[in-house]
Amino acid sequence: MNNKTMKALEFDKIRDQLDSFASSSLGRRKIKDLMPSPSFEEVVKWQEETDEGATVIRLKGRVPLDGIFDITPHAKRARIGGMLSPSELREIASTLKAGRMLQKFIDEMLDGELELPLLAEYMSTLCDLFDIEKLISNAIGDGGEVLDSASEKLRTLRTQLRANEAKVREKLESMIRSSSAQKMLSDSIITIRNDRFVIPVKQEYKGVYGGIVHDQSSSGQTLFIEPQAIVTLNNLLQELRASEQQEIERILIQLSVTVGEYTQELLHNVSVMGQMDFIFAKARYASSIKATKPKLNNEGRMKLFKAKHPLIDRNQVVANDIFLGEDFSTIVITGPNTGGKTVTLKTVGLCTLMAQAGLQLPTLDGSEMCVFEKVFADIGDEQSIEQSLSTFSSHMVNIVEILDEVDHNTLVLFDELGAGTDPQEGAALAISILDEVHARSARIIATTHYPELKAYGYNREGVINASVEFDVETLSPTYKLLIGVPGRSNAFEISKRLGLPERIIRDAKGYIGEDTNKVENMIASLEQSRKAAEDERVEARDYLRSAEKLHSDLQKELVQFYEEKDAEIEAAKVKAQKIVEKAKLEAEEVISELRDLRLHKLADVKEHELIEARKKLENAAPTLSKKVQPLPKQDHVFEAGDEVKVLSLNGKGTLLEQTGKKEWLVQIGILKMKVKEKDMEYIKPQKVVETKPLAIVKGKDFHVSLELDLRGERYENALIRVEKYIDDALLAGYPRVSIIHGKGTGALRTGVQEYLKNHRSVKGIRFGEAGEGGSGVTIVEFK
């Protein structure tokens, strides 16, 4: 796309808005490089991707894209044998986990029979690197620290370190707690200098403790001394720390080598995650501006319904219907300054660029947009002092460049065509330029002040005039685009409303040619006719919508009626079948009894026995009773305001007024119709039954905190407190609580989480977010 066009239409500001919806630097990089595409197939794919993303956002609201990092430099450095830092390895594990969570999220939506073919295809290409993620996670903590679990040797070294540190502290604490230490020490504390434990000793007592002086205060009155008694212990600590650092480096090198073996897979996953972040950023941006997916074509056809400029406040911008490329390929917009002509021009241009960049448009559903190979815009004043270019010259430079490249698959936007020079010559040039571009079958929208161009649309096939509406009553533009109506001068009307004497206005009209007056009168007549037609169109559209809604509602009710009817008939058939089966069984029993009588008694059956058997048969036959419901009598005298049921439509309505004998005007929803009284049934208003409020029995009032702090607790005591706290939180009815266990060695955290996982009332647990305490806090959700 032409860079001047991108700058003139302020497409960079669209990218800036889009950037705020990205979740990672990967997505932001793609947004920075975003450019409209001239390829129809590519634009169709981009729009489909954005639409699938918008569907996910609409249904779920949020997509799990947290924890994605640009790990490209990490992977490349690992491939050439570099050692990665713990934080870099943590970013790799976090990105892999984010990809796994996103894949699970998309798979769950696909299991719900949602069609997301493009997103599913991206997710299917992700490489399964869970082993790498698990390996790093077991060795590196959330804060980028190397965990004790990274290796058995590291765990042993750190255990020895903690034990020796405890010995050093114990030794030093016994020193500072002695009675003599109170006067020799500046403060009864243990501190660290040069990674060695020291105590603050007053200058005059430096020889008492012996050992090594590591530092002194700014005044020189306090010396930080490592007493001779703990030098050996501190030396041992230093050796253990050195061994610990060597083991950490060995672990990091081993992890880096493993990562380097999967560089290609990591780079591919990063690319996919960046693309997914980019797609969902476009979807979230579309949601923020209430945008819709346009129907695309490559036939030069554009239909924008209620299009809004995306960079203007939605509460202030005026929406316009804009059509181009079907009945006409050129629009010439005339009218005064500050009327909104340039905004309309930029709205069309930006919507075109946005559509071809895969962004949805701030329009109503059903809008259609063409994919152009080239888009040119000559907008604004680009005069240059350095190049000695006037306003007119700068416009002509742009227009010459446009004429060199324009063809049938081009959109051209001219703002104030021919301005900046003699009006007569400028108008002639504007007409000639429009003729040239129009002859090449390009799509054109041009704005102008020249009255000569008002007749241009009437004399050229495929060209139409347009204007931006001006309200003479308020002396301000409405910014509403009127296609088919040329702009007219409102100077006389405005002057009259501002108080200019009628005599002066009448004299001024006399200086205007008769043809000009006729044109202005014709335009005024066209505008009045257009307003009348617009009002009638809106009224007809409202009636059509109400009729369509009523028709749809009636169809639904009819379908429901037949479904219920079929269901009842089927149920009746099943019931009748059961009755018949029962009757057959009873008849068989009767016949069996008759045969037994005849065989056992070896004689004819007596009359009273036959009568009794016949009676049993009669009783076994099912009887069908048919109840006829009498029609309700209309003893109510109808009045305006009564609520009635219209029998033929099976719908409720309100009586408005009587229109004839036994006939009323009824309001059904937004539809009004005349209905006979015999087709209505009065609906009695329901009585409102007052109910007494239920008494609420309150239990014992006690407060349970939303968080439990276990820091500093011993393992056994901590679990006892957790058990009691969970019971109290469940009694309080909390849906979620926080347990603070700190990071530390991870033993307390592991114990607490193991207990919670096995608790029957716990629905799930997770670490806290960055603002909730990270891995030092466990969030508990109850069932």
CSV table of C-alpha atoms in Angstrom, one decimal, residues 551-569 649-650:
chain,number,residue,atom,x,y,z
A,551,HIS,CA,-44.8,-13.3,11.7
A,552,SER,CA,-41.8,-14.9,13.3
A,553,ASP,CA,-43.5,-15.1,16.7
A,554,LEU,CA,-46.6,-16.6,15.1
A,555,GLN,CA,-44.5,-19.2,13.3
A,556,LYS,CA,-42.8,-20.2,16.5
A,557,GLU,CA,-46.0,-20.5,18.3
A,558,LEU,CA,-47.6,-22.5,15.5
A,559,VAL,CA,-44.6,-24.9,15.4
A,560,GLN,CA,-44.7,-25.2,19.2
A,561,PHE,CA,-48.5,-25.9,19.0
A,562,TYR,CA,-48.0,-28.7,16.5
A,563,GLU,CA,-45.1,-30.2,18.4
A,564,GLU,CA,-47.2,-30.2,21.6
A,565,LYS,CA,-50.1,-31.7,19.7
A,566,ASP,CA,-48.0,-34.5,18.2
A,567,ALA,CA,-46.5,-35.2,21.7
A,568,GLU,CA,-49.9,-35.4,23.3
A,569,ILE,CA,-51.2,-37.7,20.5
A,649,LEU,CA,-53.5,-14.8,16.8
A,650,ASN,CA,-53.2,-16.3,20.3
